[in-house]
Amino acid sequence: MTLFYFVRHGQTEWNADRNRYCGRSDIGLSETGVRQAKLAAGFLKDIPFDAVYASTLGRAVRTAEILVKGRNLEIHQDPRLVETDFGAWEGERQEDFSVNYADNWEAWLQDPGATHAGYTGETAVQVYNRVRACINELVEKHPEETVLVVAHSMAIRFFVAGTLEVPFKNYRMIPQDNTGITIYKEAPENAGFLAINLNTHLSSIKY
């Protein structure tokens, strides 16, 4: 069995700015995001990670650095873990692009698996396939080990939805807070999620 701890990166300045979609934009952590990551590090301090992987985007790498500070672990960056390419939605808020690109947004809500975000971005299926390929490889590389994976909201949500074989249009029902923790085990004939979006470490933060 390989045990995975997925952690979404900490809050960014765009997350804090009425949730502007970061996507592939390399936006750094806000002060709150750094604090969230430190709280998550405390929550995970007794988990004996054998390996650490992160998206190549700075907000994920910085979160990973905070999570494993003081441990002798190399952070491996993998582009398959990056956030969804949002195309024309990049840098905009949902309240704006859902109006400005209403046809694309409505199509996305009905079937994100077949609809390209922001016209030129990725589909949910494309995101799931690359994240799943990464996880399959890590299962082979780390049998009987515990692996930390620091990624992004949509990347994790689509991985959860695809793995559970629920319609991708239901991804919005899968919460993924900044530094929310999702635990997944994979073994022959015995894969499953042990927890989705653990967030009790965030209880002390006032928004």
PDB file of C-alpha atoms in Angstrom:
ATOM      1  CA  MET A   1       0.000   0.000   0.000  1.00  0.00           C
ATOM      2  CA  THR A   2       1.051   3.588  -0.679  1.00  0.00           C
ATOM      3  CA  LEU A   3      -0.487   6.245   1.564  1.00  0.00           C
ATOM      4  CA  PHE A   4      -0.887   9.747   0.153  1.00  0.00           C
ATOM      5  CA  TYR A   5      -1.462  13.000   2.010  1.00  0.00           C
ATOM      6  CA  PHE A   6      -2.707  15.579  -0.482  1.00  0.00           C
ATOM      7  CA  VAL A   7      -2.474  19.171   0.750  1.00  0.00           C
ATOM      8  CA  ARG A   8      -3.766  22.192  -1.130  1.00  0.00           C
ATOM      9  CA  HIS A   9      -1.366  25.135  -1.011  1.00  0.00           C
ATOM     10  CA  GLY A  10      -1.938  28.022   1.410  1.00  0.00           C
ATOM     11  CA  GLN A  11      -3.950  31.104   0.530  1.00  0.00           C
ATOM     12  CA  THR A  12      -2.565  33.377  -2.189  1.00  0.00           C
ATOM     13  CA  GLU A  13      -3.107  37.099  -2.671  1.00  0.00           C
ATOM     14  CA  TRP A  14      -5.500  36.261  -5.514  1.00  0.00           C
ATOM     15  CA  ASN A  15      -7.439  33.800  -3.343  1.00  0.00           C
ATOM     16  CA  ALA A  16      -7.811  36.590  -0.810  1.00  0.00           C
ATOM     17  CA  ASP A  17      -8.918  39.070  -3.512  1.00  0.00           C
ATOM     18  CA  ARG A  18     -12.466  37.689  -3.763  1.00  0.00           C
ATOM     19  CA  ASN A  19     -11.084  34.437  -5.172  1.00  0.00           C
ATOM     20  CA  ARG A  20      -9.499  35.439  -8.449  1.00  0.00           C
ATOM     21  CA  TYR A  21      -8.669  32.246 -10.348  1.00  0.00           C
ATOM     22  CA  CYS A  22      -4.896  31.656 -10.127  1.00  0.00           C
ATOM     23  CA  GLY A  23      -4.665  28.675 -12.442  1.00  0.00           C
ATOM     24  CA  ARG A  24      -1.225  28.584 -14.053  1.00  0.00           C
ATOM     25  CA  SER A  25      -0.331  32.110 -12.831  1.00  0.00           C
ATOM     26  CA  ASP A  26       2.535  31.839 -10.351  1.00  0.00           C
ATOM     27  CA  ILE A  27       1.013  33.789  -7.471  1.00  0.00           C
ATOM     28  CA  GLY A  28       2.775  33.629  -4.096  1.00  0.00           C
ATOM     29  CA  LEU A  29       1.332  32.923  -0.667  1.00  0.00           C
ATOM     30  CA  SER A  30      -0.287  35.680   1.356  1.00  0.00           C
ATOM     31  CA  GLU A  31       0.604  36.185   5.025  1.00  0.00           C
ATOM     32  CA  THR A  32      -2.494  34.163   5.871  1.00  0.00           C
ATOM     33  CA  GLY A  33      -1.338  31.446   3.483  1.00  0.00           C
ATOM     34  CA  VAL A  34       2.011  31.174   5.259  1.00  0.00           C
ATOM     35  CA  ARG A  35       0.226  30.933   8.602  1.00  0.00           C
ATOM     36  CA  GLN A  36      -2.110  28.243   7.249  1.00  0.00           C
ATOM     37  CA  ALA A  37       0.867  26.222   6.045  1.00  0.00           C
ATOM     38  CA  LYS A  38       2.557  26.487   9.443  1.00  0.00           C
ATOM     39  CA  LEU A  39      -0.613  25.290  11.163  1.00  0.00           C
ATOM     40  CA  ALA A  40      -0.853  22.372   8.728  1.00  0.00           C
ATOM     41  CA  ALA A  41       2.797  21.554   9.431  1.00  0.00           C
ATOM     42  CA  GLY A  42       1.969  21.308  13.114  1.00  0.00           C
ATOM     43  CA  PHE A  43      -0.989  19.079  12.352  1.00  0.00           C
ATOM     44  CA  LEU A  44       1.198  16.759  10.261  1.00  0.00           C
ATOM     45  CA  LYS A  45       4.315  16.846  12.435  1.00  0.00           C
ATOM     46  CA  ASP A  46       4.026  13.220  13.530  1.00  0.00           C
ATOM     47  CA  ILE A  47       3.352  11.788  10.061  1.00  0.00           C
ATOM     48  CA  PRO A  48       6.506   9.943   8.895  1.00  0.00           C
ATOM     49  CA  PHE A  49       6.665  11.045   5.281  1.00  0.00           C
ATOM     50  CA  ASP A  50       9.033   9.085   3.062  1.00  0.00           C
ATOM     51  CA  ALA A  51       8.812  11.391   0.044  1.00  0.00           C
ATOM     52  CA  VAL A  52       7.458  14.821  -0.922  1.00  0.00           C
ATOM     53  CA  TYR A  53       6.105  15.943  -4.285  1.00  0.00           C
ATOM     54  CA  ALA A  54       4.740  19.346  -5.264  1.00  0.00           C
ATOM     55  CA  SER A  55       3.394  21.206  -8.235  1.00  0.00           C
ATOM     56  CA  THR A  56       5.996  23.349  -9.972  1.00  0.00           C
ATOM     57  CA  LEU A  57       4.082  26.533  -9.085  1.00  0.00           C
ATOM     58  CA  GLY A  58       5.656  28.617  -6.338  1.00  0.00           C
ATOM     59  CA  ARG A  59       2.664  28.627  -4.002  1.00  0.00           C
ATOM     60  CA  ALA A  60       2.741  24.824  -3.838  1.00  0.00           C
ATOM     61  CA  VAL A  61       6.521  24.606  -3.486  1.00  0.00           C
ATOM     62  CA  ARG A  62       6.531  27.217  -0.696  1.00  0.00           C
ATOM     63  CA  THR A  63       3.745  25.374   1.128  1.00  0.00           C
ATOM     64  CA  ALA A  64       5.692  22.117   0.830  1.00  0.00           C
ATOM     65  CA  GLU A  65       8.827  23.798   2.202  1.00  0.00           C
ATOM     66  CA  ILE A  66       6.903  24.938   5.266  1.00  0.00           C
ATOM     67  CA  LEU A  67       5.238  21.548   5.764  1.00  0.00           C
ATOM     68  CA  VAL A  68       8.526  19.621   5.857  1.00  0.00           C
ATOM     69  CA  LYS A  69      10.800  22.255   7.407  1.00  0.00           C
ATOM     70  CA  GLY A  70      13.373  20.544   9.616  1.00  0.00           C
ATOM     71  CA  ARG A  71      12.961  17.183   7.912  1.00  0.00           C
ATOM     72  CA  ASN A  72      15.625  15.717   5.668  1.00  0.00           C
ATOM     73  CA  LEU A  73      13.334  15.444   2.658  1.00  0.00           C
ATOM     74  CA  GLU A  74      13.843  16.647  -0.895  1.00  0.00           C
ATOM     75  CA  ILE A  75      10.843  18.323  -2.540  1.00  0.00           C
ATOM     76  CA  HIS A  76      10.334  16.808  -5.987  1.00  0.00           C
ATOM     77  CA  GLN A  77       8.503  19.123  -8.373  1.00  0.00           C
ATOM     78  CA  ASP A  78       6.186  17.561 -10.930  1.00  0.00           C
ATOM     79  CA  PRO A  79       4.361  19.606 -13.605  1.00  0.00           C
ATOM     80  CA  ARG A  80       1.543  17.050 -13.690  1.00  0.00           C
ATOM     81  CA  LEU A  81       0.422  18.393 -10.300  1.00  0.00           C
ATOM     82  CA  VAL A  82      -0.083  22.002 -11.420  1.00  0.00           C
ATOM     83  CA  GLU A  83      -3.455  23.708 -11.294  1.00  0.00           C
ATOM     84  CA  THR A  84      -5.975  23.622 -14.121  1.00  0.00           C
ATOM     85  CA  ASP A  85      -5.291  25.852 -17.112  1.00  0.00           C
ATOM     86  CA  PHE A  86      -8.263  28.221 -16.932  1.00  0.00           C
ATOM     87  CA  GLY A  87      -7.777  29.885 -20.307  1.00  0.00           C
ATOM     88  CA  ALA A  88      -9.647  33.195 -20.517  1.00  0.00           C
ATOM     89  CA  TRP A  89     -10.806  32.872 -16.895  1.00  0.00           C
ATOM     90  CA  GLU A  90      -7.261  33.225 -15.619  1.00  0.00           C
ATOM     91  CA  GLY A  91      -6.937  36.095 -13.121  1.00  0.00           C
ATOM     92  CA  GLU A  92     -10.669  36.800 -13.112  1.00  0.00           C
ATOM     93  CA  ARG A  93     -13.352  36.204 -10.511  1.00  0.00           C
ATOM     94  CA  GLN A  94     -16.187  33.763 -11.104  1.00  0.00           C
ATOM     95  CA  GLU A  95     -18.739  36.535 -10.698  1.00  0.00           C
ATOM     96  CA  ASP A  96     -17.143  38.279 -13.694  1.00  0.00           C
ATOM     97  CA  PHE A  97     -16.212  35.498 -16.117  1.00  0.00           C
ATOM     98  CA  SER A  98     -19.521  33.702 -15.558  1.00  0.00           C
ATOM     99  CA  VAL A  99     -21.086  36.797 -17.168  1.00  0.00           C
ATOM    100  CA  ASN A 100     -18.370  37.739 -19.666  1.00  0.00           C
ATOM    101  CA  TYR A 101     -18.039  34.160 -20.926  1.00  0.00           C
ATOM    102  CA  ALA A 102     -21.516  32.941 -20.001  1.00  0.00           C
ATOM    103  CA  ASP A 103     -21.778  30.322 -22.765  1.00  0.00           C
ATOM    104  CA  ASN A 104     -18.473  28.713 -21.820  1.00  0.00           C
ATOM    105  CA  TRP A 105     -19.302  28.831 -18.096  1.00  0.00           C
ATOM    106  CA  GLU A 106     -22.704  27.209 -18.600  1.00  0.00           C
ATOM    107  CA  ALA A 107     -21.156  24.477 -20.735  1.00  0.00           C
ATOM    108  CA  TRP A 108     -18.504  23.932 -18.040  1.00  0.00           C
ATOM    109  CA  LEU A 109     -21.123  23.587 -15.308  1.00  0.00           C
ATOM    110  CA  GLN A 110     -22.989  21.000 -17.360  1.00  0.00           C
ATOM    111  CA  ASP A 111     -19.964  18.965 -18.450  1.00  0.00           C
ATOM    112  CA  PRO A 112     -16.487  20.092 -17.329  1.00  0.00           C
ATOM    113  CA  GLY A 113     -15.164  16.737 -18.471  1.00  0.00           C
ATOM    114  CA  ALA A 114     -15.682  17.744 -22.095  1.00  0.00           C
ATOM    115  CA  THR A 115     -15.566  21.550 -21.845  1.00  0.00           C
ATOM    116  CA  HIS A 116     -12.344  23.535 -22.016  1.00  0.00           C
ATOM    117  CA  ALA A 117     -12.172  26.092 -19.184  1.00  0.00           C
ATOM    118  CA  GLY A 118     -12.012  29.615 -20.556  1.00  0.00           C
ATOM    119  CA  TYR A 119     -12.313  28.250 -24.113  1.00  0.00           C
ATOM    120  CA  THR A 120      -8.592  27.435 -24.468  1.00  0.00           C
ATOM    121  CA  GLY A 121      -7.853  25.851 -21.078  1.00  0.00           C
ATOM    122  CA  GLU A 122      -8.109  22.270 -19.874  1.00  0.00           C
ATOM    123  CA  THR A 123     -11.028  19.919 -19.399  1.00  0.00           C
ATOM    124  CA  ALA A 124     -11.573  18.094 -16.126  1.00  0.00           C
ATOM    125  CA  VAL A 125     -10.680  14.834 -17.863  1.00  0.00           C
ATOM    126  CA  GLN A 126      -7.316  16.224 -18.962  1.00  0.00           C
ATOM    127  CA  VAL A 127      -6.535  17.376 -15.430  1.00  0.00           C
ATOM    128  CA  TYR A 128      -7.580  14.070 -13.905  1.00  0.00           C
ATOM    129  CA  ASN A 129      -5.574  12.060 -16.420  1.00  0.00           C
ATOM    130  CA  ARG A 130      -2.303  13.870 -15.728  1.00  0.00           C
ATOM    131  CA  VAL A 131      -2.717  13.798 -11.940  1.00  0.00           C
ATOM    132  CA  ARG A 132      -3.709  10.117 -12.064  1.00  0.00           C
ATOM    133  CA  ALA A 133      -0.651   9.340 -14.215  1.00  0.00           C
ATOM    134  CA  CYS A 134       1.546  11.025 -11.610  1.00  0.00           C
ATOM    135  CA  ILE A 135      -0.041   9.109  -8.733  1.00  0.00           C
ATOM    136  CA  ASN A 136       0.217   5.796 -10.598  1.00  0.00           C
ATOM    137  CA  GLU A 137       3.922   6.425 -11.051  1.00  0.00           C
ATOM    138  CA  LEU A 138       4.375   7.323  -7.384  1.00  0.00           C
ATOM    139  CA  VAL A 139       2.623   4.105  -6.328  1.00  0.00           C
ATOM    140  CA  GLU A 140       5.247   2.194  -8.293  1.00  0.00           C
ATOM    141  CA  LYS A 141       8.125   4.261  -6.908  1.00  0.00           C
ATOM    142  CA  HIS A 142       6.997   4.262  -3.264  1.00  0.00           C
ATOM    143  CA  PRO A 143       5.440   0.916  -2.300  1.00  0.00           C
ATOM    144  CA  GLU A 144       4.672   0.657   1.417  1.00  0.00           C
ATOM    145  CA  GLU A 145       5.559   4.328   1.908  1.00  0.00           C
ATOM    146  CA  THR A 146       3.799   7.545   2.932  1.00  0.00           C
ATOM    147  CA  VAL A 147       3.930  10.358   0.394  1.00  0.00           C
ATOM    148  CA  LEU A 148       3.099  14.055   0.782  1.00  0.00           C
ATOM    149  CA  VAL A 149       1.653  15.699  -2.348  1.00  0.00           C
ATOM    150  CA  VAL A 150       1.164  19.483  -2.389  1.00  0.00           C
ATOM    151  CA  ALA A 151      -1.106  20.598  -5.206  1.00  0.00           C
ATOM    152  CA  HIS A 152      -4.128  22.760  -6.002  1.00  0.00           C
ATOM    153  CA  SER A 153      -7.879  22.969  -5.500  1.00  0.00           C
ATOM    154  CA  MET A 154      -9.149  21.803  -8.886  1.00  0.00           C
ATOM    155  CA  ALA A 155      -6.326  19.311  -9.419  1.00  0.00           C
ATOM    156  CA  ILE A 156      -7.188  17.578  -6.151  1.00  0.00           C
ATOM    157  CA  ARG A 157     -10.959  17.835  -6.635  1.00  0.00           C
ATOM    158  CA  PHE A 158     -10.820  16.322 -10.112  1.00  0.00           C
ATOM    159  CA  PHE A 159      -8.544  13.563  -8.850  1.00  0.00           C
ATOM    160  CA  VAL A 160     -11.050  12.768  -6.089  1.00  0.00           C
ATOM    161  CA  ALA A 161     -14.026  12.872  -8.476  1.00  0.00           C
ATOM    162  CA  GLY A 162     -12.322  10.762 -11.123  1.00  0.00           C
ATOM    163  CA  THR A 163     -11.073   8.199  -8.643  1.00  0.00           C
ATOM    164  CA  LEU A 164     -14.514   7.856  -7.075  1.00  0.00           C
ATOM    165  CA  GLU A 165     -16.067   7.730 -10.554  1.00  0.00           C
ATOM    166  CA  VAL A 166     -18.549  10.482  -9.780  1.00  0.00           C
ATOM    167  CA  PRO A 167     -19.554  12.929 -12.554  1.00  0.00           C
ATOM    168  CA  PHE A 168     -16.976  15.685 -12.901  1.00  0.00           C
ATOM    169  CA  LYS A 169     -19.783  18.267 -12.826  1.00  0.00           C
ATOM    170  CA  ASN A 170     -20.145  17.424  -9.122  1.00  0.00           C
ATOM    171  CA  TYR A 171     -16.620  18.640  -8.313  1.00  0.00           C
ATOM    172  CA  ARG A 172     -18.041  21.704  -6.575  1.00  0.00           C
ATOM    173  CA  MET A 173     -19.481  19.368  -3.914  1.00  0.00           C
ATOM    174  CA  ILE A 174     -15.938  18.291  -2.998  1.00  0.00           C
ATOM    175  CA  PRO A 175     -14.489  20.946  -0.644  1.00  0.00           C
ATOM    176  CA  GLN A 176     -10.792  21.767  -0.741  1.00  0.00           C
ATOM    177  CA  ASP A 177      -9.769  24.589   1.588  1.00  0.00           C
ATOM    178  CA  ASN A 178      -6.369  26.226   1.479  1.00  0.00           C
ATOM    179  CA  THR A 179      -4.112  23.662   3.241  1.00  0.00           C
ATOM    180  CA  GLY A 180      -7.045  21.256   3.473  1.00  0.00           C
ATOM    181  CA  ILE A 181      -5.714  17.697   3.823  1.00  0.00           C
ATOM    182  CA  THR A 182      -7.019  14.728   1.843  1.00  0.00           C
ATOM    183  CA  ILE A 183      -5.750  11.225   2.694  1.00  0.00           C
ATOM    184  CA  TYR A 184      -5.799   8.493   0.074  1.00  0.00           C
ATOM    185  CA  LYS A 185      -4.493   4.931   0.119  1.00  0.00           C
ATOM    186  CA  GLU A 186      -3.821   2.808  -2.914  1.00  0.00           C
ATOM    187  CA  ALA A 187      -3.214  -0.908  -2.837  1.00  0.00           C
ATOM    188  CA  PRO A 188      -4.232  -3.780  -5.096  1.00  0.00           C
ATOM    189  CA  GLU A 189      -7.983  -4.306  -4.751  1.00  0.00           C
ATOM    190  CA  ASN A 190      -8.089  -1.826  -1.872  1.00  0.00           C
ATOM    191  CA  ALA A 191      -7.953   1.852  -2.827  1.00  0.00           C
ATOM    192  CA  GLY A 192      -9.915   4.573  -1.103  1.00  0.00           C
ATOM    193  CA  PHE A 193     -10.067   7.948   0.606  1.00  0.00           C
ATOM    194  CA  LEU A 194      -9.619   7.945   4.381  1.00  0.00           C
ATOM    195  CA  ALA A 195     -10.385  11.657   4.721  1.00  0.00           C
ATOM    196  CA  ILE A 196     -11.261  14.569   2.439  1.00  0.00           C
ATOM    197  CA  ASN A 197     -10.393  18.180   3.289  1.00  0.00           C
ATOM    198  CA  LEU A 198      -9.344  17.837   6.927  1.00  0.00           C
ATOM    199  CA  ASN A 199      -9.220  21.444   8.126  1.00  0.00           C
ATOM    200  CA  THR A 200      -9.371  21.494  11.929  1.00  0.00           C
ATOM    201  CA  HIS A 201      -5.893  23.034  12.038  1.00  0.00           C
ATOM    202  CA  LEU A 202      -7.428  26.205  10.550  1.00  0.00           C
ATOM    203  CA  SER A 203      -9.888  26.776  13.401  1.00  0.00           C
ATOM    204  CA  SER A 204      -7.750  29.483  15.000  1.00  0.00           C
ATOM    205  CA  ILE A 205      -7.666  31.673  11.863  1.00  0.00           C
ATOM    206  CA  LYS A 206     -10.138  34.554  11.693  1.00  0.00           C
ATOM    207  CA  TYR A 207     -11.112  35.661   8.179  1.00  0.00           C
TER     208      TYR A 207
END
